[in-house]
Structures are given as structure tokens and as C-alpha cells.
PDB file of N, H, CA, C and O in Angstrom:
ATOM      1  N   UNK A   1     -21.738-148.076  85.783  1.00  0.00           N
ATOM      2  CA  UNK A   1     -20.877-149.252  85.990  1.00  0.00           C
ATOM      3  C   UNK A   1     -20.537-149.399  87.482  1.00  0.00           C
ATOM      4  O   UNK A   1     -20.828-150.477  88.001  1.00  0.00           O
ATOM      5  N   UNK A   2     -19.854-148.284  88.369  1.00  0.00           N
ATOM      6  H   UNK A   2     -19.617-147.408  87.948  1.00  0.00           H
ATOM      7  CA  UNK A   2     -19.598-148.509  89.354  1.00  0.00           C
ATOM      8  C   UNK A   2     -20.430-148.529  90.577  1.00  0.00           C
ATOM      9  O   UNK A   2     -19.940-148.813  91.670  1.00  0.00           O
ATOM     10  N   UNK A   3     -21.873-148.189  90.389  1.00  0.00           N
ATOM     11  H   UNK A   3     -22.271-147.958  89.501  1.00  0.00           H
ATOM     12  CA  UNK A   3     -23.002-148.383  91.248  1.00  0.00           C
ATOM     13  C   UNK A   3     -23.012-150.448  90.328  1.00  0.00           C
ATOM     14  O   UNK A   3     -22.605-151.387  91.013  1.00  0.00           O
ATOM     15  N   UNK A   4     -23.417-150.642  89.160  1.00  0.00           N
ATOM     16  H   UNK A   4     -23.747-149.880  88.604  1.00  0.00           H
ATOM     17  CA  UNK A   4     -23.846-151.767  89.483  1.00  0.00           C
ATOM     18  C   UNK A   4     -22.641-152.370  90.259  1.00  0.00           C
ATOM     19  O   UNK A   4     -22.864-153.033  91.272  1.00  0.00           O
ATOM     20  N   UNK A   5     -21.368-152.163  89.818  1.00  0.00           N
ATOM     21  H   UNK A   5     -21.187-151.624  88.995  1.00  0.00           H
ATOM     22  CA  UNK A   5     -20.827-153.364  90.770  1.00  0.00           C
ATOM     23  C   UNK A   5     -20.843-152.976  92.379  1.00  0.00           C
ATOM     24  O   UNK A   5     -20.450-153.911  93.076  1.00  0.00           O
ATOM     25  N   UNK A   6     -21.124-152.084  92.925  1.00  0.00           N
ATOM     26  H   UNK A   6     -21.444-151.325  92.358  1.00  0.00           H
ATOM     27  CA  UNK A   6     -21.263-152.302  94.117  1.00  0.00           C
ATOM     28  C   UNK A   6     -22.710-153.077  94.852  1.00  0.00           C
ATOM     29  O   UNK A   6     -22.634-153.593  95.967  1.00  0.00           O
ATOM     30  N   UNK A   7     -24.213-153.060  93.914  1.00  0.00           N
ATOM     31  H   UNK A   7     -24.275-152.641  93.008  1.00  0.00           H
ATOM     32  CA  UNK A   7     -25.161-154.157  93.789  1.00  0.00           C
ATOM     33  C   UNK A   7     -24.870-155.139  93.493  1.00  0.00           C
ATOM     34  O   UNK A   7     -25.888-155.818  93.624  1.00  0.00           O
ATOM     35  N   UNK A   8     -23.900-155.893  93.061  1.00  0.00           N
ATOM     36  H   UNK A   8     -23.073-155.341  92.955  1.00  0.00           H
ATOM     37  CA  UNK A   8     -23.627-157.033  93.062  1.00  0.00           C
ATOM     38  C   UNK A   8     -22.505-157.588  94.138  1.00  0.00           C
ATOM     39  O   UNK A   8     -22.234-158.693  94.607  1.00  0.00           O
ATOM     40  N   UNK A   9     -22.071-156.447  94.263  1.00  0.00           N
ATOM     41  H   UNK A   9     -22.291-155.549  93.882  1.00  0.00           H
ATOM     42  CA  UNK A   9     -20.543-156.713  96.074  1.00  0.00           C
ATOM     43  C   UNK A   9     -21.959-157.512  96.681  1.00  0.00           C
ATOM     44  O   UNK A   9     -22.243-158.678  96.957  1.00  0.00           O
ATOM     45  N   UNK A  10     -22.623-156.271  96.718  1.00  0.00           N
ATOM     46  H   UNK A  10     -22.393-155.325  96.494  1.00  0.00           H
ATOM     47  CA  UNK A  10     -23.438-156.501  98.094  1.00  0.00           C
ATOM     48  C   UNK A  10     -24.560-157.582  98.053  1.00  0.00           C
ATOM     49  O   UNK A  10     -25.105-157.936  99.098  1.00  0.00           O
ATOM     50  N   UNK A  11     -24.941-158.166  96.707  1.00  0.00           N
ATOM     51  H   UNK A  11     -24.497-157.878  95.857  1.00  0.00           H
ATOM     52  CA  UNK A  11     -25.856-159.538  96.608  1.00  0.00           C
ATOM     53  C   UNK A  11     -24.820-160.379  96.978  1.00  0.00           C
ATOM     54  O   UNK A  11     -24.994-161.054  97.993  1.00  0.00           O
ATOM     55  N   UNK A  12     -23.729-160.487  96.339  1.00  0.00           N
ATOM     56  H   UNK A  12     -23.587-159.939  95.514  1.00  0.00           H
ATOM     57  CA  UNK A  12     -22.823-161.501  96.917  1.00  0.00           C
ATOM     58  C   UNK A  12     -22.609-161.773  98.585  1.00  0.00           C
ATOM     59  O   UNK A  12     -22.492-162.887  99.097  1.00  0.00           O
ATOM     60  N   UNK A  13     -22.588-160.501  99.280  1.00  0.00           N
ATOM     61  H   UNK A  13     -22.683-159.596  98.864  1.00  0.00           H
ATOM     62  CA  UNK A  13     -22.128-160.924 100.519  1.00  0.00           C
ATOM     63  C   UNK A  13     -23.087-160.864 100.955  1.00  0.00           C
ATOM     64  O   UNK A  13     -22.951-161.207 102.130  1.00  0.00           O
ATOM     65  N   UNK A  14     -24.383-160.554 100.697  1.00  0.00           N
ATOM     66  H   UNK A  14     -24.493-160.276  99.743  1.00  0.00           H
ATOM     67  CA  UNK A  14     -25.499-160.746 101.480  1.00  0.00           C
ATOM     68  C   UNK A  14     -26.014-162.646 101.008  1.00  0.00           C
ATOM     69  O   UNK A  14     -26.555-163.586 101.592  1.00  0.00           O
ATOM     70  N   UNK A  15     -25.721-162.509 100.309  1.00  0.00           N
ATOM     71  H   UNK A  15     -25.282-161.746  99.834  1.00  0.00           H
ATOM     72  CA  UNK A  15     -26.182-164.035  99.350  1.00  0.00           C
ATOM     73  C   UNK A  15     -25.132-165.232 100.497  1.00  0.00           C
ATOM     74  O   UNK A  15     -25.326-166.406 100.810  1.00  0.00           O
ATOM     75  N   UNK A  16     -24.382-164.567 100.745  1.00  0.00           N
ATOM     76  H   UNK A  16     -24.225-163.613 100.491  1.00  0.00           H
ATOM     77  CA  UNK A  16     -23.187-165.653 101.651  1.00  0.00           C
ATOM     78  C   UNK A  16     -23.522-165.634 102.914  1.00  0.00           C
ATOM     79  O   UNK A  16     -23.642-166.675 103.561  1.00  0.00           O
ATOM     80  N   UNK A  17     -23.716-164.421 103.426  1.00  0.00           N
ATOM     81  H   UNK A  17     -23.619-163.575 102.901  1.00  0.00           H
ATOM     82  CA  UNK A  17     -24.557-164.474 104.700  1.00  0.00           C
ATOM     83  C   UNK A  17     -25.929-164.954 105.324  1.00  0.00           C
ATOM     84  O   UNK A  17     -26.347-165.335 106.417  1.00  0.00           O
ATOM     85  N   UNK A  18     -26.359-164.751 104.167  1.00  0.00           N
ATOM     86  H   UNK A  18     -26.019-164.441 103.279  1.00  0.00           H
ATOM     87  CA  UNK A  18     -28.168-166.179 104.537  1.00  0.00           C
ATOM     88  C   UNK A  18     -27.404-167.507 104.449  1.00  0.00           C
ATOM     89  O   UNK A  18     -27.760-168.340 105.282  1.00  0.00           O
ATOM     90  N   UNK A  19     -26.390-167.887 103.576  1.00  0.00           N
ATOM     91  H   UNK A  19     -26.100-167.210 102.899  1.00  0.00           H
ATOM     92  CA  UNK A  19     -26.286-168.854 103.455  1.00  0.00           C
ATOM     93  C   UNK A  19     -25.740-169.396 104.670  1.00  0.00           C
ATOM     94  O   UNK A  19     -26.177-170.536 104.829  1.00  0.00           O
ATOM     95  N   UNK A  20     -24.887-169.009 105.679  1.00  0.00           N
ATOM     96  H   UNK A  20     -24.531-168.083 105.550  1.00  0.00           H
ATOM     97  CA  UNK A  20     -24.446-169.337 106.518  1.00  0.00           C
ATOM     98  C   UNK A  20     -25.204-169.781 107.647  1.00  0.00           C
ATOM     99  O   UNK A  20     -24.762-170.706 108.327  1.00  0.00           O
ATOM    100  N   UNK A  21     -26.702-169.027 108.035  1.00  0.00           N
ATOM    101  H   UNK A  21     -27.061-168.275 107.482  1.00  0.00           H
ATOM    102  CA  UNK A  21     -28.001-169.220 109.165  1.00  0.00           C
ATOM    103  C   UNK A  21     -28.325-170.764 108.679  1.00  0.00           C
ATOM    104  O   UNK A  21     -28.483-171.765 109.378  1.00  0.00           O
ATOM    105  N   UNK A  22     -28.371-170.611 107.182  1.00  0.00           N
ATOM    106  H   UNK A  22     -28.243-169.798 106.614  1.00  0.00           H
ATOM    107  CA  UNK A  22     -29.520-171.644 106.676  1.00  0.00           C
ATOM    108  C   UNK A  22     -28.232-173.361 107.016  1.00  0.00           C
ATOM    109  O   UNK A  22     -28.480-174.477 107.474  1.00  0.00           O
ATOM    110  N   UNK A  23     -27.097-172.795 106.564  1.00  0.00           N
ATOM    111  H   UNK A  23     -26.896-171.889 106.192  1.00  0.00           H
ATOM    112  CA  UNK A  23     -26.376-174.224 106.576  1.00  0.00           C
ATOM    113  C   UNK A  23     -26.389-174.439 108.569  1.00  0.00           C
ATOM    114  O   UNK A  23     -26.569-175.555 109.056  1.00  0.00           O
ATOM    115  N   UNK A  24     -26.220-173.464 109.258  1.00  0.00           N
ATOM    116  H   UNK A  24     -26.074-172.557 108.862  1.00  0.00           H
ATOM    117  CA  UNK A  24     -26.332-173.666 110.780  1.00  0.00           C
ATOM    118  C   UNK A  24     -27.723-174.600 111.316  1.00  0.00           C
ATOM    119  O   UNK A  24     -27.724-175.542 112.108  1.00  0.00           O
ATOM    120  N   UNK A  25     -29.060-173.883 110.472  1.00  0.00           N
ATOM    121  H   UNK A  25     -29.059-173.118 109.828  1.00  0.00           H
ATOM    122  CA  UNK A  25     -29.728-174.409 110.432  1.00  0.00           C
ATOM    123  C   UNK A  25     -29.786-175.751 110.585  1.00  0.00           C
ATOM    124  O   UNK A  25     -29.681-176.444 111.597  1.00  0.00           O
ATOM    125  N   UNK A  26     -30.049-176.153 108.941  1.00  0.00           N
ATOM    126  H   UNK A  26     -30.135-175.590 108.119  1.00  0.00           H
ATOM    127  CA  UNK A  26     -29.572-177.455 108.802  1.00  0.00           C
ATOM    128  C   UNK A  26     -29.067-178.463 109.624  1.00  0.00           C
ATOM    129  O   UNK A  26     -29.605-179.464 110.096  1.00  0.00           O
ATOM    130  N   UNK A  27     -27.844-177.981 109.716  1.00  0.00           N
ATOM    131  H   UNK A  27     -27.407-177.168 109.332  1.00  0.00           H
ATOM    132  CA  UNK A  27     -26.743-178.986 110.606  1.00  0.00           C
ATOM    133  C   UNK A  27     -27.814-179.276 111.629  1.00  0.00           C
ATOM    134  O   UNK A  27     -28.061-180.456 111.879  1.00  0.00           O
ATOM    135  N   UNK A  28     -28.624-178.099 112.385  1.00  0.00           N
ATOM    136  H   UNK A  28     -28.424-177.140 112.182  1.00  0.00           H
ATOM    137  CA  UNK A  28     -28.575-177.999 114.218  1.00  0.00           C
ATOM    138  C   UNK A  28     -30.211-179.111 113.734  1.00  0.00           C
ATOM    139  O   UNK A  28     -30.497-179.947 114.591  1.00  0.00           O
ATOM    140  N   UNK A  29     -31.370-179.059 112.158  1.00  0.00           N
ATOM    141  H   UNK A  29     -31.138-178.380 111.461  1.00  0.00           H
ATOM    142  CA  UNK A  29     -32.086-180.117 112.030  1.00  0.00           C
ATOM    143  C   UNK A  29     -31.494-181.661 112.362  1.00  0.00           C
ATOM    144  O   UNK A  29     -31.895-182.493 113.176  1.00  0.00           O
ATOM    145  N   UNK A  30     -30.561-181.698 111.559  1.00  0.00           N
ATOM    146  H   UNK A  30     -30.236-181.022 110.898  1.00  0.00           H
ATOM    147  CA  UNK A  30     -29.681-182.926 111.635  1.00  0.00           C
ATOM    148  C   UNK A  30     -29.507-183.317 112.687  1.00  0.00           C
ATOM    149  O   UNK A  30     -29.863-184.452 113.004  1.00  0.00           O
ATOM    150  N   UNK A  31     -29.012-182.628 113.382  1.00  0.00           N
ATOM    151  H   UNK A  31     -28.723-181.706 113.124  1.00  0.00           H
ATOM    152  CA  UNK A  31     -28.557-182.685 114.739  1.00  0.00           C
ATOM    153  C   UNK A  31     -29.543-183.086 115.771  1.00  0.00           C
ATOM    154  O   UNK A  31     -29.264-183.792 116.739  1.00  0.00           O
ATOM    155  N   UNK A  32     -30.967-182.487 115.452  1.00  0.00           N
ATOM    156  H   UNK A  32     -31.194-181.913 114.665  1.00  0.00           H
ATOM    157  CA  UNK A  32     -32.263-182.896 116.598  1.00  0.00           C
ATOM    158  C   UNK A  32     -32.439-184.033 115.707  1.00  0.00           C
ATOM    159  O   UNK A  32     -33.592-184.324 116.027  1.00  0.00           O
ATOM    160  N   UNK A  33     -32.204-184.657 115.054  1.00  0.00           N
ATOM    161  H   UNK A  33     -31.267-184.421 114.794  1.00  0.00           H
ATOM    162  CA  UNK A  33     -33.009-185.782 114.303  1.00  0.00           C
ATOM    163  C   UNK A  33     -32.363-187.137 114.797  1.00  0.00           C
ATOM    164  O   UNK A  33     -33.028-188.110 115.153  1.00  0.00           O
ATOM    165  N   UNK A  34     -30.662-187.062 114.768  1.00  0.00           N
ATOM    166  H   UNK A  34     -30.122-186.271 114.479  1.00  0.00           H
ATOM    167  CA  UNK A  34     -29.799-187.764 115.623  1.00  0.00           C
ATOM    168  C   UNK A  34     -30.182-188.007 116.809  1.00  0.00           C
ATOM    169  O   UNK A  34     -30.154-189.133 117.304  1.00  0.00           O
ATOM    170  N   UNK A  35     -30.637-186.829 117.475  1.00  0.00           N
ATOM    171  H   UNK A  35     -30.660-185.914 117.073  1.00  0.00           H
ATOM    172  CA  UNK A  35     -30.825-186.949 119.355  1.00  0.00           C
ATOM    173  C   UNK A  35     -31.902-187.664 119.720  1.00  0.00           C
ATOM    174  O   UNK A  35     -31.938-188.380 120.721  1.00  0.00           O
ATOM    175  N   UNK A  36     -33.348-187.404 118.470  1.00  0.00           N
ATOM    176  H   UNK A  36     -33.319-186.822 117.657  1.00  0.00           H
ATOM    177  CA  UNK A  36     -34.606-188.261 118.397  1.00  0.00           C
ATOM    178  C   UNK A  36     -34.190-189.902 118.124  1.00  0.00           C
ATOM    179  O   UNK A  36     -34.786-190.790 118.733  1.00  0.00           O
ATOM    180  N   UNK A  37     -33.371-190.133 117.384  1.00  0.00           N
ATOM    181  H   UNK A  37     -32.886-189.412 116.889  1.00  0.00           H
ATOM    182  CA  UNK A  37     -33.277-191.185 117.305  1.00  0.00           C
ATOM    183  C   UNK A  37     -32.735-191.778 117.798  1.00  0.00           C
ATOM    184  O   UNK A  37     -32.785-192.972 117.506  1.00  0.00           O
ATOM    185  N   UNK A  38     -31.828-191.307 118.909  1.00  0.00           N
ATOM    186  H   UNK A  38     -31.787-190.336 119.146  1.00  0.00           H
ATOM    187  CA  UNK A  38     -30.949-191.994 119.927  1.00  0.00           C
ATOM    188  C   UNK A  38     -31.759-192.257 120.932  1.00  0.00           C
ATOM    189  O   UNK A  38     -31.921-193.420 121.300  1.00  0.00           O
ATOM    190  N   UNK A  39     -32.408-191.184 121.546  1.00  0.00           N
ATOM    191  H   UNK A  39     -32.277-190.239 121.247  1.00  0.00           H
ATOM    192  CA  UNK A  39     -33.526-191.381 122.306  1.00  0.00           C
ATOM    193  C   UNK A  39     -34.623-192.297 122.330  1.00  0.00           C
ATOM    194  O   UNK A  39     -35.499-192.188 123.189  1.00  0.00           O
TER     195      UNK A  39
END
């Protein structure tokens, strides 16, 4: 029991931490797509 829940602590905060690159990501696509089109 107490090994799985520490595999799941750690999918969780690893699962939150990609998520954070990928939404930076994103935004910074968005963001060159704005500048292309202003340009």
C-alpha cells in the first residue's frame, strides 16, 4: 500500500510538471503566431 501511494505522489507531480513546459510551450506557439501576423 504505502510504496503504491508513493507511485502515484510521484505520477502526480511529475504529471504536473510536464504539464507546465507544455502549457509554456503553447502560450510562447501562440505567441510567435501573433508576432507573424503582426508582422
Amino acid at each position: 500500500m504505502d510504496k503504491d501511494c508513493k507511485k502515484n505522489t510521484t505520477a502526480s507531480t511529475s504529471g504536473q510538471t510536464d504539464k507546465k513546459p507544455g502549457a509554456s510551450g503553447l502560450v510562447f506557439a501562440i505567441t510567435e503566431g501573433h508576432a507573424a501576423n503582426t508582422s
